[in-house]
Amino acid sequence: MAGAVLGWSPKRFWRATPAELQGVVTAMTGAGQGGGDPPSPATLARLREMYPDG
C-alpha cells in the first residue's frame, strides 16, 4: 500500500518508523481535523461575551 499510494520504495517503507507511517496516513486522510464534540452552550455563551461583534 505504501508503495502504491505514497510512492515509497521498499527500502523507504522498511526504514520508516510506525509513527512516520501513521503521520503520513493521518495527513493524507485528514484524520484529526476536527470532528470532535461541538462546543457546549456554556462555551458558546462565554465566546459570545468575549466577542460580542460576532
mmCIF file with all atom_site columns, N, CA and C in Angstrom:
data_model
loop_
_atom_site.group_PDB
_atom_site.id
_atom_site.type_symbol
_atom_site.label_atom_id
_atom_site.label_alt_id
_atom_site.label_comp_id
_atom_site.label_asym_id
_atom_site.label_entity_id
_atom_site.label_seq_id
_atom_site.pdbx_PDB_ins_code
_atom_site.Cartn_x
_atom_site.Cartn_y
_atom_site.Cartn_z
_atom_site.occupancy
_atom_site.B_iso_or_equiv
_atom_site.pdbx_formal_charge
_atom_site.auth_seq_id
_atom_site.auth_comp_id
_atom_site.auth_asym_id
_atom_site.auth_atom_id
_atom_site.pdbx_PDB_model_num
ATOM 1   N N  . MET A 1 1  ? 0.821   -1.182 0.000  1.00 0.00 ? 1  MET A N  1
ATOM 2   C CA . MET A 1 1  ? 0.000   0.000  0.000  1.00 0.00 ? 1  MET A CA 1
ATOM 3   C C  . MET A 1 1  ? 0.868   1.250  0.000  1.00 0.00 ? 1  MET A C  1
ATOM 4   N N  . ALA A 1 2  ? 1.870   1.306  0.859  1.00 0.00 ? 2  ALA A N  1
ATOM 5   C CA . ALA A 1 2  ? 2.718   2.496  0.925  1.00 0.00 ? 2  ALA A CA 1
ATOM 6   C C  . ALA A 1 2  ? 3.426   2.729  -0.401 1.00 0.00 ? 2  ALA A C  1
ATOM 7   N N  . GLY A 1 3  ? 3.810   1.660  -1.054 1.00 0.00 ? 3  GLY A N  1
ATOM 8   C CA . GLY A 1 3  ? 4.476   1.808  -2.341 1.00 0.00 ? 3  GLY A CA 1
ATOM 9   C C  . GLY A 1 3  ? 3.555   2.366  -3.402 1.00 0.00 ? 3  GLY A C  1
ATOM 10  N N  . ALA A 1 4  ? 2.342   1.853  -3.467 1.00 0.00 ? 4  ALA A N  1
ATOM 11  C CA . ALA A 1 4  ? 1.393   2.284  -4.491 1.00 0.00 ? 4  ALA A CA 1
ATOM 12  C C  . ALA A 1 4  ? 0.810   3.658  -4.199 1.00 0.00 ? 4  ALA A C  1
ATOM 13  N N  . VAL A 1 5  ? 0.412   3.889  -2.963 1.00 0.00 ? 5  VAL A N  1
ATOM 14  C CA . VAL A 1 5  ? -0.266  5.140  -2.622 1.00 0.00 ? 5  VAL A CA 1
ATOM 15  C C  . VAL A 1 5  ? 0.717   6.271  -2.358 1.00 0.00 ? 5  VAL A C  1
ATOM 16  N N  . LEU A 1 6  ? 1.772   5.974  -1.621 1.00 0.00 ? 6  LEU A N  1
ATOM 17  C CA . LEU A 1 6  ? 2.720   7.018  -1.243 1.00 0.00 ? 6  LEU A CA 1
ATOM 18  C C  . LEU A 1 6  ? 3.897   7.130  -2.196 1.00 0.00 ? 6  LEU A C  1
ATOM 19  N N  . GLY A 1 7  ? 4.072   6.127  -3.034 1.00 0.00 ? 7  GLY A N  1
ATOM 20  C CA . GLY A 1 7  ? 5.207   6.136  -3.946 1.00 0.00 ? 7  GLY A CA 1
ATOM 21  C C  . GLY A 1 7  ? 6.518   5.784  -3.257 1.00 0.00 ? 7  GLY A C  1
ATOM 22  N N  . TRP A 1 8  ? 6.429   5.140  -2.105 1.00 0.00 ? 8  TRP A N  1
ATOM 23  C CA . TRP A 1 8  ? 7.630   4.769  -1.360 1.00 0.00 ? 8  TRP A CA 1
ATOM 24  C C  . TRP A 1 8  ? 8.247   3.512  -1.956 1.00 0.00 ? 8  TRP A C  1
ATOM 25  N N  . SER A 1 9  ? 9.561   3.489  -1.980 1.00 0.00 ? 9  SER A N  1
ATOM 26  C CA . SER A 1 9  ? 10.278  2.273  -2.359 1.00 0.00 ? 9  SER A CA 1
ATOM 27  C C  . SER A 1 9  ? 10.218  1.296  -1.187 1.00 0.00 ? 9  SER A C  1
ATOM 28  N N  . PRO A 1 10 ? 10.468  0.011  -1.443 1.00 0.00 ? 10 PRO A N  1
ATOM 29  C CA . PRO A 1 10 ? 10.504  -0.931 -0.320 1.00 0.00 ? 10 PRO A CA 1
ATOM 30  C C  . PRO A 1 10 ? 11.521  -0.510 0.749  1.00 0.00 ? 10 PRO A C  1
ATOM 31  N N  . LYS A 1 11 ? 12.665  -0.002 0.307  1.00 0.00 ? 11 LYS A N  1
ATOM 32  C CA . LYS A 1 11 ? 13.693  0.436  1.263  1.00 0.00 ? 11 LYS A CA 1
ATOM 33  C C  . LYS A 1 11 ? 13.159  1.551  2.151  1.00 0.00 ? 11 LYS A C  1
ATOM 34  N N  . ARG A 1 12 ? 12.476  2.520  1.552  1.00 0.00 ? 12 ARG A N  1
ATOM 35  C CA . ARG A 1 12 ? 11.920  3.637  2.326  1.00 0.00 ? 12 ARG A CA 1
ATOM 36  C C  . ARG A 1 12 ? 10.857  3.138  3.301  1.00 0.00 ? 12 ARG A C  1
ATOM 37  N N  . PHE A 1 13 ? 10.010  2.241  2.842  1.00 0.00 ? 13 PHE A N  1
ATOM 38  C CA . PHE A 1 13 ? 8.965   1.701  3.708  1.00 0.00 ? 13 PHE A CA 1
ATOM 39  C C  . PHE A 1 13 ? 9.571   1.002  4.922  1.00 0.00 ? 13 PHE A C  1
ATOM 40  N N  . TRP A 1 14 ? 10.536  0.131  4.701  1.00 0.00 ? 14 TRP A N  1
ATOM 41  C CA . TRP A 1 14 ? 11.095  -0.651 5.805  1.00 0.00 ? 14 TRP A CA 1
ATOM 42  C C  . TRP A 1 14 ? 11.962  0.190  6.731  1.00 0.00 ? 14 TRP A C  1
ATOM 43  N N  . ARG A 1 15 ? 12.432  1.337  6.274  1.00 0.00 ? 15 ARG A N  1
ATOM 44  C CA . ARG A 1 15 ? 13.215  2.223  7.146  1.00 0.00 ? 15 ARG A CA 1
ATOM 45  C C  . ARG A 1 15 ? 12.333  3.184  7.931  1.00 0.00 ? 15 ARG A C  1
ATOM 46  N N  . ALA A 1 16 ? 11.075  3.317  7.544  1.00 0.00 ? 16 ALA A N  1
ATOM 47  C CA . ALA A 1 16 ? 10.153  4.228  8.237  1.00 0.00 ? 16 ALA A CA 1
ATOM 48  C C  . ALA A 1 16 ? 9.738   3.636  9.578  1.00 0.00 ? 16 ALA A C  1
ATOM 49  N N  . THR A 1 17 ? 9.532   4.533  10.526 1.00 0.00 ? 17 THR A N  1
ATOM 50  C CA . THR A 1 17 ? 9.010   4.094  11.819 1.00 0.00 ? 17 THR A CA 1
ATOM 51  C C  . THR A 1 17 ? 7.486   4.022  11.732 1.00 0.00 ? 17 THR A C  1
ATOM 52  N N  . PRO A 1 18 ? 6.864   3.280  12.628 1.00 0.00 ? 18 PRO A N  1
ATOM 53  C CA . PRO A 1 18 ? 5.399   3.270  12.645 1.00 0.00 ? 18 PRO A CA 1
ATOM 54  C C  . PRO A 1 18 ? 4.822   4.679  12.816 1.00 0.00 ? 18 PRO A C  1
ATOM 55  N N  . ALA A 1 19 ? 5.483   5.516  13.610 1.00 0.00 ? 19 ALA A N  1
ATOM 56  C CA . ALA A 1 19 ? 4.994   6.887  13.809 1.00 0.00 ? 19 ALA A CA 1
ATOM 57  C C  . ALA A 1 19 ? 5.051   7.690  12.512 1.00 0.00 ? 19 ALA A C  1
ATOM 58  N N  . GLU A 1 20 ? 6.095   7.497  11.713 1.00 0.00 ? 20 GLU A N  1
ATOM 59  C CA . GLU A 1 20 ? 6.187   8.195  10.427 1.00 0.00 ? 20 GLU A CA 1
ATOM 60  C C  . GLU A 1 20 ? 5.072   7.757  9.485  1.00 0.00 ? 20 GLU A C  1
ATOM 61  N N  . LEU A 1 21 ? 4.849   6.469  9.412  1.00 0.00 ? 21 LEU A N  1
ATOM 62  C CA . LEU A 1 21 ? 3.784   5.959  8.546  1.00 0.00 ? 21 LEU A CA 1
ATOM 63  C C  . LEU A 1 21 ? 2.426   6.462  9.013  1.00 0.00 ? 21 LEU A C  1
ATOM 64  N N  . GLN A 1 22 ? 2.202   6.447  10.318 1.00 0.00 ? 22 GLN A N  1
ATOM 65  C CA . GLN A 1 22 ? 0.939   6.952  10.853 1.00 0.00 ? 22 GLN A CA 1
ATOM 66  C C  . GLN A 1 22 ? 0.774   8.436  10.536 1.00 0.00 ? 22 GLN A C  1
ATOM 67  N N  . GLY A 1 23 ? 1.835   9.214  10.666 1.00 0.00 ? 23 GLY A N  1
ATOM 68  C CA . GLY A 1 23 ? 1.757   10.641 10.370 1.00 0.00 ? 23 GLY A CA 1
ATOM 69  C C  . GLY A 1 23 ? 1.388   10.915 8.925  1.00 0.00 ? 23 GLY A C  1
ATOM 70  N N  . VAL A 1 24 ? 1.977   10.163 8.017  1.00 0.00 ? 24 VAL A N  1
ATOM 71  C CA . VAL A 1 24 ? 1.671   10.345 6.594  1.00 0.00 ? 24 VAL A CA 1
ATOM 72  C C  . VAL A 1 24 ? 0.232   9.947  6.299  1.00 0.00 ? 24 VAL A C  1
ATOM 73  N N  . VAL A 1 25 ? -0.196  8.817  6.831  1.00 0.00 ? 25 VAL A N  1
ATOM 74  C CA . VAL A 1 25 ? -1.573  8.363  6.596  1.00 0.00 ? 25 VAL A CA 1
ATOM 75  C C  . VAL A 1 25 ? -2.565  9.354  7.201  1.00 0.00 ? 25 VAL A C  1
ATOM 76  N N  . THR A 1 26 ? -2.283  9.848  8.394  1.00 0.00 ? 26 THR A N  1
ATOM 77  C CA . THR A 1 26 ? -3.159  10.831 9.034  1.00 0.00 ? 26 THR A CA 1
ATOM 78  C C  . THR A 1 26 ? -3.262  12.090 8.186  1.00 0.00 ? 26 THR A C  1
ATOM 79  N N  . ALA A 1 27 ? -2.133  12.569 7.688  1.00 0.00 ? 27 ALA A N  1
ATOM 80  C CA . ALA A 1 27 ? -2.141  13.774 6.858  1.00 0.00 ? 27 ALA A CA 1
ATOM 81  C C  . ALA A 1 27 ? -2.908  13.556 5.559  1.00 0.00 ? 27 ALA A C  1
ATOM 82  N N  . MET A 1 28 ? -2.770  12.385 4.959  1.00 0.00 ? 28 MET A N  1
ATOM 83  C CA . MET A 1 28 ? -3.435  12.119 3.681  1.00 0.00 ? 28 MET A CA 1
ATOM 84  C C  . MET A 1 28 ? -4.935  11.908 3.828  1.00 0.00 ? 28 MET A C  1
ATOM 85  N N  . THR A 1 29 ? -5.369  11.365 4.947  1.00 0.00 ? 29 THR A N  1
ATOM 86  C CA . THR A 1 29 ? -6.790  11.076 5.120  1.00 0.00 ? 29 THR A CA 1
ATOM 87  C C  . THR A 1 29 ? -7.545  12.200 5.808  1.00 0.00 ? 29 THR A C  1
ATOM 88  N N  . GLY A 1 30 ? -6.810  13.167 6.344  1.00 0.00 ? 30 GLY A N  1
ATOM 89  C CA . GLY A 1 30 ? -7.472  14.264 7.039  1.00 0.00 ? 30 GLY A CA 1
ATOM 90  C C  . GLY A 1 30 ? -7.920  13.896 8.436  1.00 0.00 ? 30 GLY A C  1
ATOM 91  N N  . ALA A 1 31 ? -7.477  12.759 8.923  1.00 0.00 ? 31 ALA A N  1
ATOM 92  C CA . ALA A 1 31 ? -7.846  12.364 10.284 1.00 0.00 ? 31 ALA A CA 1
ATOM 93  C C  . ALA A 1 31 ? -7.307  13.381 11.275 1.00 0.00 ? 31 ALA A C  1
ATOM 94  N N  . GLY A 1 32 ? -8.031  13.582 12.336 1.00 0.00 ? 32 GLY A N  1
ATOM 95  C CA . GLY A 1 32 ? -7.604  14.536 13.346 1.00 0.00 ? 32 GLY A CA 1
ATOM 96  C C  . GLY A 1 32 ? -7.913  15.976 12.983 1.00 0.00 ? 32 GLY A C  1
ATOM 97  N N  . GLN A 1 33 ? -8.689  16.190 11.950 1.00 0.00 ? 33 GLN A N  1
ATOM 98  C CA . GLN A 1 33 ? -9.033  17.539 11.510 1.00 0.00 ? 33 GLN A CA 1
ATOM 99  C C  . GLN A 1 33 ? -10.430 17.898 11.981 1.00 0.00 ? 33 GLN A C  1
ATOM 100 N N  . GLY A 1 34 ? -10.605 17.937 13.251 1.00 0.00 ? 34 GLY A N  1
ATOM 101 C CA . GLY A 1 34 ? -11.921 18.266 13.776 1.00 0.00 ? 34 GLY A CA 1
ATOM 102 C C  . GLY A 1 34 ? -12.750 17.016 13.958 1.00 0.00 ? 34 GLY A C  1
ATOM 103 N N  . GLY A 1 35 ? -14.027 17.189 13.944 1.00 0.00 ? 35 GLY A N  1
ATOM 104 C CA . GLY A 1 35 ? -14.911 16.061 14.121 1.00 0.00 ? 35 GLY A CA 1
ATOM 105 C C  . GLY A 1 35 ? -15.156 15.717 15.574 1.00 0.00 ? 35 GLY A C  1
ATOM 106 N N  . GLY A 1 36 ? -14.636 16.559 16.469 1.00 0.00 ? 36 GLY A N  1
ATOM 107 C CA . GLY A 1 36 ? -14.861 16.315 17.885 1.00 0.00 ? 36 GLY A CA 1
ATOM 108 C C  . GLY A 1 36 ? -16.250 16.773 18.292 1.00 0.00 ? 36 GLY A C  1
ATOM 109 N N  . ASP A 1 37 ? -16.476 16.792 19.577 1.00 0.00 ? 37 ASP A N  1
ATOM 110 C CA . ASP A 1 37 ? -17.766 17.237 20.091 1.00 0.00 ? 37 ASP A CA 1
ATOM 111 C C  . ASP A 1 37 ? -17.958 18.731 19.831 1.00 0.00 ? 37 ASP A C  1
ATOM 112 N N  . PRO A 1 38 ? -19.174 19.155 19.547 1.00 0.00 ? 38 PRO A N  1
ATOM 113 C CA . PRO A 1 38 ? -19.432 20.579 19.348 1.00 0.00 ? 38 PRO A CA 1
ATOM 114 C C  . PRO A 1 38 ? -19.303 21.318 20.679 1.00 0.00 ? 38 PRO A C  1
ATOM 115 N N  . PRO A 1 39 ? -19.088 22.627 20.624 1.00 0.00 ? 39 PRO A N  1
ATOM 116 C CA . PRO A 1 39 ? -18.989 23.386 21.872 1.00 0.00 ? 39 PRO A CA 1
ATOM 117 C C  . PRO A 1 39 ? -20.303 23.340 22.640 1.00 0.00 ? 39 PRO A C  1
ATOM 118 N N  . SER A 1 40 ? -20.178 23.353 23.944 1.00 0.00 ? 40 SER A N  1
ATOM 119 C CA . SER A 1 40 ? -21.366 23.312 24.803 1.00 0.00 ? 40 SER A CA 1
ATOM 120 C C  . SER A 1 40 ? -22.058 24.672 24.793 1.00 0.00 ? 40 SER A C  1
ATOM 121 N N  . PRO A 1 41 ? -23.309 24.742 25.214 1.00 0.00 ? 41 PRO A N  1
ATOM 122 C CA . PRO A 1 41 ? -23.989 26.035 25.309 1.00 0.00 ? 41 PRO A CA 1
ATOM 123 C C  . PRO A 1 41 ? -23.235 27.021 26.204 1.00 0.00 ? 41 PRO A C  1
ATOM 124 N N  . ALA A 1 42 ? -22.640 26.533 27.281 1.00 0.00 ? 42 ALA A N  1
ATOM 125 C CA . ALA A 1 42 ? -21.876 27.418 28.168 1.00 0.00 ? 42 ALA A CA 1
ATOM 126 C C  . ALA A 1 42 ? -20.655 27.988 27.453 1.00 0.00 ? 42 ALA A C  1
ATOM 127 N N  . THR A 1 43 ? -19.984 27.169 26.670 1.00 0.00 ? 43 THR A N  1
ATOM 128 C CA . THR A 1 43 ? -18.823 27.648 25.910 1.00 0.00 ? 43 THR A CA 1
ATOM 129 C C  . THR A 1 43 ? -19.251 28.674 24.879 1.00 0.00 ? 43 THR A C  1
ATOM 130 N N  . LEU A 1 44 ? -20.357 28.421 24.192 1.00 0.00 ? 44 LEU A N  1
ATOM 131 C CA . LEU A 1 44 ? -20.855 29.389 23.209 1.00 0.00 ? 44 LEU A CA 1
ATOM 132 C C  . LEU A 1 44 ? -21.221 30.710 23.874 1.00 0.00 ? 44 LEU A C  1
ATOM 133 N N  . ALA A 1 45 ? -21.858 30.653 25.025 1.00 0.00 ? 45 ALA A N  1
ATOM 134 C CA . ALA A 1 45 ? -22.222 31.880 25.742 1.00 0.00 ? 45 ALA A CA 1
ATOM 135 C C  . ALA A 1 45 ? -20.974 32.653 26.143 1.00 0.00 ? 45 ALA A C  1
ATOM 136 N N  . ARG A 1 46 ? -19.968 31.940 26.622 1.00 0.00 ? 46 ARG A N  1
ATOM 137 C CA . ARG A 1 46 ? -18.720 32.597 27.015 1.00 0.00 ? 46 ARG A CA 1
ATOM 138 C C  . ARG A 1 46 ? -18.045 33.245 25.807 1.00 0.00 ? 46 ARG A C  1
ATOM 139 N N  . LEU A 1 47 ? -18.049 32.584 24.675 1.00 0.00 ? 47 LEU A N  1
ATOM 140 C CA . LEU A 1 47 ? -17.462 33.157 23.466 1.00 0.00 ? 47 LEU A CA 1
ATOM 141 C C  . LEU A 1 47 ? -18.244 34.377 22.985 1.00 0.00 ? 47 LEU A C  1
ATOM 142 N N  . ARG A 1 48 ? -19.572 34.318 23.111 1.00 0.00 ? 48 ARG A N  1
ATOM 143 C CA . ARG A 1 48 ? -20.389 35.475 22.714 1.00 0.00 ? 48 ARG A CA 1
ATOM 144 C C  . ARG A 1 48 ? -20.084 36.684 23.587 1.00 0.00 ? 48 ARG A C  1
ATOM 145 N N  . GLU A 1 49 ? -19.814 36.444 24.864 1.00 0.00 ? 49 GLU A N  1
ATOM 146 C CA . GLU A 1 49 ? -19.438 37.548 25.754 1.00 0.00 ? 49 GLU A CA 1
ATOM 147 C C  . GLU A 1 49 ? -18.061 38.094 25.391 1.00 0.00 ? 49 GLU A C  1
ATOM 148 N N  . MET A 1 50 ? -17.146 37.213 25.057 1.00 0.00 ? 50 MET A N  1
ATOM 149 C CA . MET A 1 50 ? -15.784 37.630 24.714 1.00 0.00 ? 50 MET A CA 1
ATOM 150 C C  . MET A 1 50 ? -15.741 38.363 23.376 1.00 0.00 ? 50 MET A C  1
ATOM 151 N N  . TYR A 1 51 ? -16.584 37.952 22.445 1.00 0.00 ? 51 TYR A N  1
ATOM 152 C CA . TYR A 1 51 ? -16.584 38.513 21.091 1.00 0.00 ? 51 TYR A CA 1
ATOM 153 C C  . TYR A 1 51 ? -18.002 38.943 20.724 1.00 0.00 ? 51 TYR A C  1
ATOM 154 N N  . PRO A 1 52 ? -18.482 40.038 21.296 1.00 0.00 ? 52 PRO A N  1
ATOM 155 C CA . PRO A 1 52 ? -19.880 40.434 21.092 1.00 0.00 ? 52 PRO A CA 1
ATOM 156 C C  . PRO A 1 52 ? -20.215 40.850 19.661 1.00 0.00 ? 52 PRO A C  1
ATOM 157 N N  . ASP A 1 53 ? -19.211 41.181 18.866 1.00 0.00 ? 53 ASP A N  1
ATOM 158 C CA . ASP A 1 53 ? -19.498 41.611 17.495 1.00 0.00 ? 53 ASP A CA 1
ATOM 159 C C  . ASP A 1 53 ? -19.729 40.438 16.552 1.00 0.00 ? 53 ASP A C  1
ATOM 160 N N  . GLY A 1 54 ? -19.655 39.230 17.080 1.00 0.00 ? 54 GLY A N  1
ATOM 161 C CA . GLY A 1 54 ? -19.985 38.050 16.306 1.00 0.00 ? 54 GLY A CA 1
ATOM 162 C C  . GLY A 1 54 ? -18.881 37.534 15.484 1.00 0.00 ? 54 GLY A C  1
#
